[in-house]
Coordinates of C-alpha atoms and ligand atoms in Angstrom, one line a residue:
M84 CA 82.4 -22.7 20.5
G85 CA 82.3 -26.4 21.4
Q86 CA 82.5 -29.2 18.9
Q87 CA 78.8 -30.2 19.5
Q88 CA 77.3 -26.7 19.0
K89 CA 78.6 -25.4 15.6
L90 CA 76.2 -23.0 14.2
R91 CA 74.1 -24.5 11.5
V92 CA 74.0 -22.3 8.3
G93 CA 71.5 -23.3 5.5
L94 CA 73.0 -22.2 2.2
V95 CA 70.2 -21.4 -0.3
Y96 CA 71.2 -21.3 -3.9
G97 CA 70.2 -21.9 -7.4
G98 CA 66.7 -20.6 -8.2
K99 CA 64.2 -20.1 -10.9
S100 CA 66.1 -17.2 -12.1
G101 CA 68.2 -16.0 -15.0
E102 CA 71.0 -15.8 -12.4
H103 CA 70.8 -19.5 -11.5
E104 CA 74.4 -20.1 -12.6
V105 CA 75.8 -17.1 -10.9
S106 CA 74.2 -18.3 -7.8
L107 CA 75.9 -21.7 -8.2
S108 CA 79.2 -20.0 -8.6
T109 CA 78.5 -17.9 -5.5
A110 CA 77.4 -20.9 -3.3
F111 CA 80.6 -22.8 -4.2
A112 CA 82.8 -20.0 -3.3
V113 CA 80.9 -19.3 0.1
M114 CA 80.9 -22.9 0.9
G115 CA 84.6 -23.0 0.3
A116 CA 85.3 -19.9 2.5
L117 CA 83.3 -20.7 5.5
D118 CA 85.1 -21.5 8.8
Y119 CA 84.2 -25.2 9.6
E120 CA 85.4 -24.7 13.1
K121 CA 82.5 -22.6 13.6
Y122 CA 80.0 -23.7 11.2
E123 CA 78.3 -26.7 9.7
I124 CA 76.2 -26.3 6.7
V125 CA 72.9 -27.7 5.2
P126 CA 72.8 -27.1 1.4
F127 CA 69.3 -26.1 -0.1
Y128 CA 69.3 -26.1 -3.8
I129 CA 66.5 -24.5 -5.8
T130 CA 66.3 -25.9 -9.3
K131 CA 65.6 -24.0 -12.4
M132 CA 62.1 -25.3 -12.1
G133 CA 61.7 -24.0 -8.6
K134 CA 61.9 -27.3 -6.7
W135 CA 63.8 -27.3 -3.4
R136 CA 66.3 -30.1 -2.6
V137 CA 68.0 -30.4 0.6
G138 CA 71.4 -32.1 1.2
E139 CA 72.7 -33.6 4.3
L140 CA 74.4 -31.8 7.0
R141 CA 78.0 -31.1 6.1
S142 CA 81.1 -29.9 7.8
A143 CA 83.2 -29.4 4.7
P144 CA 82.6 -27.8 1.3
F145 CA 81.8 -29.9 -1.9
H146 CA 84.9 -30.8 -3.8
D147 CA 83.1 -30.4 -7.1
K148 CA 80.8 -27.5 -8.0
A149 CA 78.5 -30.3 -9.8
E150 CA 77.6 -31.6 -6.4
L151 CA 75.7 -28.4 -5.6
A152 CA 72.7 -29.8 -7.6
L153 CA 72.2 -32.4 -4.9
E154 CA 71.1 -35.1 -7.5
S155 CA 70.7 -37.9 -5.0
C156 CA 68.3 -35.8 -3.0
A157 CA 65.9 -35.1 -5.9
G158 CA 62.3 -34.9 -4.8
R159 CA 62.9 -34.2 -1.1
T160 CA 61.1 -30.9 -1.5
V161 CA 58.7 -31.5 1.6
R162 CA 61.8 -32.2 3.7
A163 CA 63.3 -28.8 2.9
M164 CA 60.3 -27.1 4.0
E165 CA 60.2 -29.4 7.1
I166 CA 63.6 -28.3 8.0
L167 CA 62.9 -24.8 7.3
F168 CA 59.8 -24.7 9.5
A169 CA 61.3 -26.9 12.2
R170 CA 62.2 -24.0 14.5
L171 CA 58.5 -23.2 14.9
D172 CA 58.3 -26.2 17.0
G173 CA 61.0 -25.1 19.4
A174 CA 64.7 -24.5 19.6
R175 CA 67.2 -27.0 18.4
G176 CA 68.3 -29.5 20.9
P177 CA 70.6 -32.7 20.8
A178 CA 67.4 -34.8 20.3
H179 CA 66.8 -32.9 16.9
E180 CA 70.3 -33.8 15.6
A181 CA 68.9 -36.0 12.8
S182 CA 66.4 -33.5 11.5
C183 CA 69.0 -30.9 10.5
E184 CA 67.3 -27.8 11.9
V185 CA 69.1 -24.6 10.9
D186 CA 70.1 -21.7 13.0
V187 CA 70.5 -19.2 10.2
M188 CA 69.6 -19.2 6.5
F189 CA 71.9 -17.8 4.1
P190 CA 70.2 -17.0 0.9
L191 CA 72.6 -16.6 -2.1
L192 CA 69.9 -15.9 -4.8
H193 CA 69.6 -12.9 -7.2
G194 CA 66.6 -11.2 -8.8
T195 CA 62.9 -12.4 -8.6
N196 CA 62.1 -14.8 -5.7
G197 CA 65.7 -14.2 -4.3
E198 CA 66.2 -10.5 -3.5
D199 CA 62.6 -9.1 -3.8
G200 CA 61.4 -9.9 -0.3
T201 CA 59.5 -13.2 -1.2
I202 CA 62.1 -15.6 0.2
Q203 CA 62.8 -13.3 3.1
G204 CA 59.0 -13.6 4.0
L205 CA 59.1 -17.3 3.9
F206 CA 62.0 -17.2 6.3
E207 CA 60.2 -14.7 8.5
M208 CA 57.2 -17.1 8.7
A209 CA 59.3 -19.9 9.5
N210 CA 60.9 -17.8 12.3
V211 CA 64.5 -18.4 11.2
P212 CA 67.2 -15.9 11.1
Y213 CA 68.5 -15.0 7.6
V214 CA 71.3 -13.1 6.1
G215 CA 70.8 -10.0 4.2
A216 CA 68.1 -7.4 3.9
G217 CA 64.5 -7.7 5.4
V218 CA 61.2 -8.0 3.5
L219 CA 60.7 -4.3 3.1
A220 CA 64.3 -3.4 1.9
S221 CA 64.3 -6.3 -0.4
S222 CA 61.2 -5.3 -2.2
V223 CA 62.0 -1.6 -2.1
G224 CA 65.3 -2.3 -3.7
M225 CA 63.9 -4.5 -6.3
D226 CA 61.3 -2.1 -7.6
K227 CA 63.2 0.7 -9.4
A228 CA 60.0 2.9 -9.3
V229 CA 59.4 2.7 -5.7
M230 CA 63.0 3.0 -5.0
K231 CA 63.4 6.2 -6.7
Q232 CA 60.3 7.5 -4.8
V233 CA 62.0 6.5 -1.5
F234 CA 65.4 8.2 -2.7
A235 CA 63.6 11.5 -3.6
H236 CA 61.9 11.6 -0.2
A237 CA 65.4 11.1 1.3
G238 CA 66.7 14.0 -0.8
L239 CA 69.3 11.9 -2.7
P240 CA 70.0 13.3 -6.3
Q241 CA 69.0 11.0 -9.1
C242 CA 68.7 11.4 -12.7
K243 CA 65.2 12.6 -14.2
Y244 CA 62.9 9.8 -14.9
V245 CA 59.3 8.9 -15.8
H246 CA 57.4 5.7 -14.7
F247 CA 54.1 4.0 -15.9
I248 CA 52.3 0.7 -15.9
R249 CA 51.2 -1.4 -18.9
A250 CA 47.5 0.0 -18.7
G251 CA 48.8 3.5 -18.7
W252 CA 50.8 2.8 -21.8
E253 CA 47.9 1.0 -23.6
H254 CA 45.4 3.7 -23.0
N255 CA 47.6 6.7 -23.7
Q256 CA 50.7 6.0 -25.6
A257 CA 50.9 9.5 -27.1
D258 CA 50.9 11.1 -23.7
V259 CA 53.5 8.9 -22.3
I260 CA 55.9 9.4 -25.4
A261 CA 55.2 13.2 -25.1
Q262 CA 56.1 13.2 -21.3
I263 CA 59.3 11.3 -22.1
E264 CA 60.3 13.5 -25.1
N265 CA 59.7 16.8 -23.0
E266 CA 61.0 15.7 -19.8
L267 CA 63.9 13.4 -20.7
G268 CA 64.8 13.7 -24.4
Y269 CA 67.0 11.2 -26.2
P270 CA 68.9 9.0 -25.7
C271 CA 67.0 7.6 -22.7
F272 CA 67.1 4.4 -20.9
V273 CA 64.1 2.1 -20.6
K274 CA 63.9 -0.5 -17.9
P275 CA 61.4 -3.0 -16.4
A276 CA 60.9 -1.8 -12.9
N277 CA 61.5 -5.2 -11.3
L278 CA 64.6 -7.0 -12.9
G279 CA 68.2 -7.1 -12.4
S280 CA 71.3 -8.0 -14.3
S281 CA 70.3 -5.5 -17.1
V282 CA 67.7 -7.8 -18.5
G283 CA 64.9 -6.2 -20.6
I284 CA 67.0 -2.6 -20.5
S285 CA 67.6 -0.6 -23.5
K286 CA 68.9 2.5 -24.6
A287 CA 66.7 4.5 -26.9
G288 CA 67.9 7.1 -29.3
N289 CA 64.8 8.1 -31.1
Y290 CA 61.1 7.6 -31.4
G291 CA 61.1 4.3 -33.2
E292 CA 63.7 2.8 -30.7
L293 CA 61.8 4.2 -27.8
I294 CA 58.6 2.3 -28.9
Q295 CA 60.6 -0.8 -29.3
A296 CA 62.3 -0.4 -26.1
I297 CA 59.1 -0.1 -24.3
E298 CA 57.6 -3.0 -25.9
T299 CA 60.7 -5.0 -24.9
A300 CA 60.6 -3.9 -21.2
L301 CA 56.9 -4.7 -21.1
R302 CA 57.6 -8.4 -22.0
Y303 CA 59.3 -8.6 -18.6
D304 CA 57.3 -6.4 -16.3
R305 CA 54.0 -4.5 -16.2
K306 CA 55.8 -1.5 -14.7
I307 CA 58.3 0.4 -16.7
V308 CA 60.8 3.3 -15.8
V309 CA 62.4 5.6 -18.4
E310 CA 65.4 7.6 -17.3
E311 CA 67.4 10.4 -18.9
F312 CA 70.6 9.2 -20.2
V313 CA 73.6 10.4 -17.9
D314 CA 77.2 10.1 -19.5
A315 CA 78.7 9.0 -16.4
R316 CA 81.4 6.9 -14.6
E317 CA 79.8 4.1 -12.6
V318 CA 80.9 4.1 -9.0
E319 CA 79.7 1.6 -6.3
V320 CA 79.8 1.4 -2.6
S321 CA 79.4 -1.6 -0.4
V322 CA 77.3 -1.0 2.8
L323 CA 77.4 -3.6 5.6
G324 CA 75.6 -3.5 9.0
N325 CA 72.2 -3.3 10.6
D326 CA 71.1 0.0 12.3
E327 CA 74.9 1.1 12.3
A328 CA 75.8 0.5 8.8
Q329 CA 79.2 1.3 7.5
A330 CA 80.3 2.0 3.8
S331 CA 83.4 0.5 2.3
V332 CA 85.9 2.1 0.0
P333 CA 84.1 2.9 -3.5
G334 CA 85.0 1.1 -6.5
E335 CA 84.4 1.9 -10.2
I336 CA 83.1 -0.3 -13.1
V337 CA 84.7 0.3 -16.4
S338 CA 82.4 -1.5 -18.8
S339 CA 83.4 -3.2 -21.9
N340 CA 80.2 -2.4 -23.7
D341 CA 78.3 0.8 -24.7
F342 CA 76.6 0.3 -21.1
Y343 CA 76.9 -2.2 -18.5
D344 CA 74.6 -4.8 -19.8
Y345 CA 74.2 -8.5 -19.2
K346 CA 77.0 -9.4 -21.6
A347 CA 79.3 -7.0 -20.2
K348 CA 78.3 -8.1 -16.6
Y349 CA 78.6 -11.9 -17.1
I350 CA 79.8 -13.1 -20.2
D351 CA 82.7 -11.2 -21.9
G352 CA 84.7 -10.8 -18.7
K353 CA 86.4 -7.7 -20.1
S354 CA 84.7 -5.1 -17.9
Q355 CA 87.2 -3.8 -15.3
I356 CA 86.8 -3.2 -11.8
V357 CA 89.0 -0.5 -10.2
V358 CA 89.2 -0.4 -6.3
P359 CA 89.4 2.2 -4.9
A360 CA 87.8 4.2 -7.6
P361 CA 90.2 6.8 -8.9
L362 CA 88.5 10.0 -7.8
D363 CA 89.3 12.7 -5.4
E364 CA 88.8 12.1 -1.6
E365 CA 86.2 14.5 -1.1
L366 CA 83.8 12.9 -3.7
L367 CA 84.7 9.5 -2.4
D368 CA 83.6 10.6 1.1
R369 CA 80.3 12.1 -0.2
L370 CA 79.6 8.7 -2.1
R371 CA 80.1 6.9 1.2
D372 CA 77.7 9.0 3.1
M373 CA 75.1 9.0 0.4
A374 CA 75.4 5.2 0.2
V375 CA 74.6 4.9 3.9
Q376 CA 71.8 7.4 3.6
A377 CA 70.3 5.4 0.7
Y378 CA 70.7 2.2 2.9
R379 CA 68.8 3.8 5.8
A380 CA 66.2 5.1 3.4
I381 CA 65.2 1.7 2.2
D382 CA 65.5 0.4 5.8
G383 CA 68.4 -1.8 4.8
S384 CA 70.1 -4.5 7.0
G385 CA 72.8 -7.1 6.5
L386 CA 74.4 -5.8 3.3
S387 CA 73.7 -3.8 0.1
R388 CA 75.6 -2.5 -2.8
V389 CA 74.8 1.0 -3.6
D390 CA 75.5 2.2 -7.2
F391 CA 76.0 5.7 -8.4
F392 CA 76.5 7.7 -11.6
V393 CA 79.3 10.4 -11.5
R394 CA 78.5 12.6 -14.5
R395 CA 81.6 13.2 -16.6
S396 CA 80.9 16.7 -17.6
D397 CA 80.6 18.3 -13.9
M398 CA 81.3 15.3 -11.7
R399 CA 77.7 15.5 -10.3
I400 CA 76.6 12.5 -8.3
F401 CA 73.3 10.7 -9.2
I402 CA 72.2 7.5 -7.3
N403 CA 71.3 4.7 -9.6
E404 CA 70.3 1.8 -7.3
V405 CA 70.6 -0.2 -4.2
N406 CA 71.2 -4.1 -4.7
T407 CA 70.3 -5.8 -1.6
M408 CA 71.7 -9.2 -2.9
P409 CA 74.8 -7.9 -4.9
G410 CA 77.1 -10.3 -6.8
F411 CA 78.9 -12.2 -4.0
T412 CA 81.7 -14.3 -5.7
P413 CA 85.1 -13.5 -4.3
F414 CA 85.7 -11.6 -7.7
S415 CA 82.5 -9.5 -7.3
M416 CA 82.5 -5.9 -6.6
Y417 CA 81.0 -6.2 -3.1
P418 CA 83.4 -8.4 -1.6
L419 CA 86.3 -6.8 -3.4
M420 CA 85.4 -3.3 -1.9
W421 CA 85.3 -4.8 1.4
K422 CA 88.8 -6.5 0.9
E423 CA 90.2 -3.3 0.0
T424 CA 88.5 -1.6 3.0
G425 CA 90.1 -4.4 5.4
I426 CA 87.6 -7.1 5.6
A427 CA 88.4 -10.3 3.8
Y428 CA 86.0 -12.7 2.1
S429 CA 85.7 -15.3 5.1
K430 CA 85.4 -12.6 7.6
L431 CA 82.6 -10.9 5.7
L432 CA 80.7 -14.1 5.8
D433 CA 81.2 -14.2 9.6
R434 CA 80.0 -10.6 9.9
L435 CA 76.9 -11.3 7.7
I436 CA 76.0 -14.4 9.8
Q437 CA 76.4 -12.4 13.1
L438 CA 74.3 -9.4 11.7
A439 CA 71.5 -11.9 10.8
L440 CA 71.6 -13.4 14.3
E441 CA 71.6 -9.8 15.8
R442 CA 68.6 -8.7 13.8
Y443 CA 66.7 -11.7 14.7
A444 CA 67.5 -11.3 18.6
V445 CA 66.4 -7.5 18.5
K446 CA 63.0 -8.7 16.7
Q447 CA 62.5 -11.4 19.3
Q448 CA 62.5 -8.7 22.0
L449 CA 59.7 -6.7 20.5
N450 CA 56.3 -6.9 22.1
Y451 CA 53.8 -8.8 20.0
E452 CA 50.9 -8.5 22.5
S453 CA 48.0 -6.0 21.7
V454 CA 48.3 -4.4 25.2
Ligands
LIG1302 N1 70.1 6.7 -16.8 C1 71.2 5.9 -17.3 N2 72.1 6.6 -17.9 C2 73.3 6.0 -18.4 N3 73.6 4.6 -18.4 C3 72.6 4.0 -17.7 C4 71.4 4.6 -17.2 N4 70.6 3.5 -16.5 C5 71.3 2.5 -16.6 N5 72.5 2.6 -17.3 C6 73.4 1.6 -17.7 O1 72.8 0.3 -17.7 C7 73.2 -0.6 -16.7 C8 72.2 -1.4 -16.0 O2 71.1 -0.4 -15.4 P1 70.7 -0.6 -13.9 O3 69.6 0.4 -13.7 O4 71.9 -0.6 -13.0 O5 70.0 -2.0 -14.0 P2 70.2 -3.5 -13.2 O6 69.3 -3.4 -12.0 O7 69.8 -4.4 -14.2 O8 71.7 -3.5 -12.8 C9 73.9 0.4 -15.8 O9 75.0 0.0 -15.0 C10 74.4 1.5 -16.6 O10 75.7 1.1 -17.4
LIG1303 MG1 72.8 -2.0 -11.9

């Protein structure tokens, strides 16, 4: 690739989300690992208040993580959208050099507005290629109730669950409780349907705790999922690709806490990651197959991490969830599992960008005429 035509990657990070800081760490790592012979970058920072800031075109990473906040660019919200939508006016040419149009967007956001399909929809409207899952896979992967229905249809084994919305709870608490007690029993796991990072999730050991857990979860979402407790090992698989996705070597999470809650994930640093997961080959193969099956079921593209429970008593596999925007620092499970499989962090970035461009190209070839 010539000097004048490096691929311009828009890195989007921060966000109005509980995972803002995690996103900054990811952005700093990604920025540091990109190959600047091939790419130049335009940083897009979304503040905690949800405002977009855009930085200058760069051909080197920031030296200091603090620079990611783009302080000197505060208030340039409109310009961020102009850059994003510039492609609607035609392809980038030398004449547009100054306007910093991007060739591909690379969102490094987690949770609401990051991995739920909303920002993906913005990229679709702006006609810009973007890394990771599309709108549908993102939103299916975000909603635990819908995701479970899709898994069930694909014949993937999962733990027993009940789901309801706030109105159902308010009108008929007794029935909801009876259904949970009869079908799932105690302990059970209560989760808001649309959050990640274990926020709002509790384990309920009895009637009183269940009521409390539901009230807690309802503060975060109007839709709730309750699951039977599975005493299990937690094994994860990285999936990469578009229509011909590949699965990595599986890895195991050994949580420092009673369960893998927010604290265990991000704060105490004591949870252990073991890659490859110490399980027998046959089980590992089945996990990899199921991971790709789950990926197809949600119509995944780009990347996803697929999480499983392997029940201790009988080694039975249950799928837990698909994360379309998994933790992505070099020390996160997703890149570590690829590393073990033979794809290093910076190669993984190359591959993800390439997949984004491929998906975009395929979509451009579709017929948008009515006849
Ligand atoms: N049904 C369950 N049985 C046992 N542990 C569970 C169950 N559901 C969740 N957990 C524990 O809670 C953690 C977070 O739940 P999860 O559904 O993965 O939420 P998140 O989307 O926030 O990661 C899991 O990693 C696991 O440790
Ligand atoms: Mg999880």
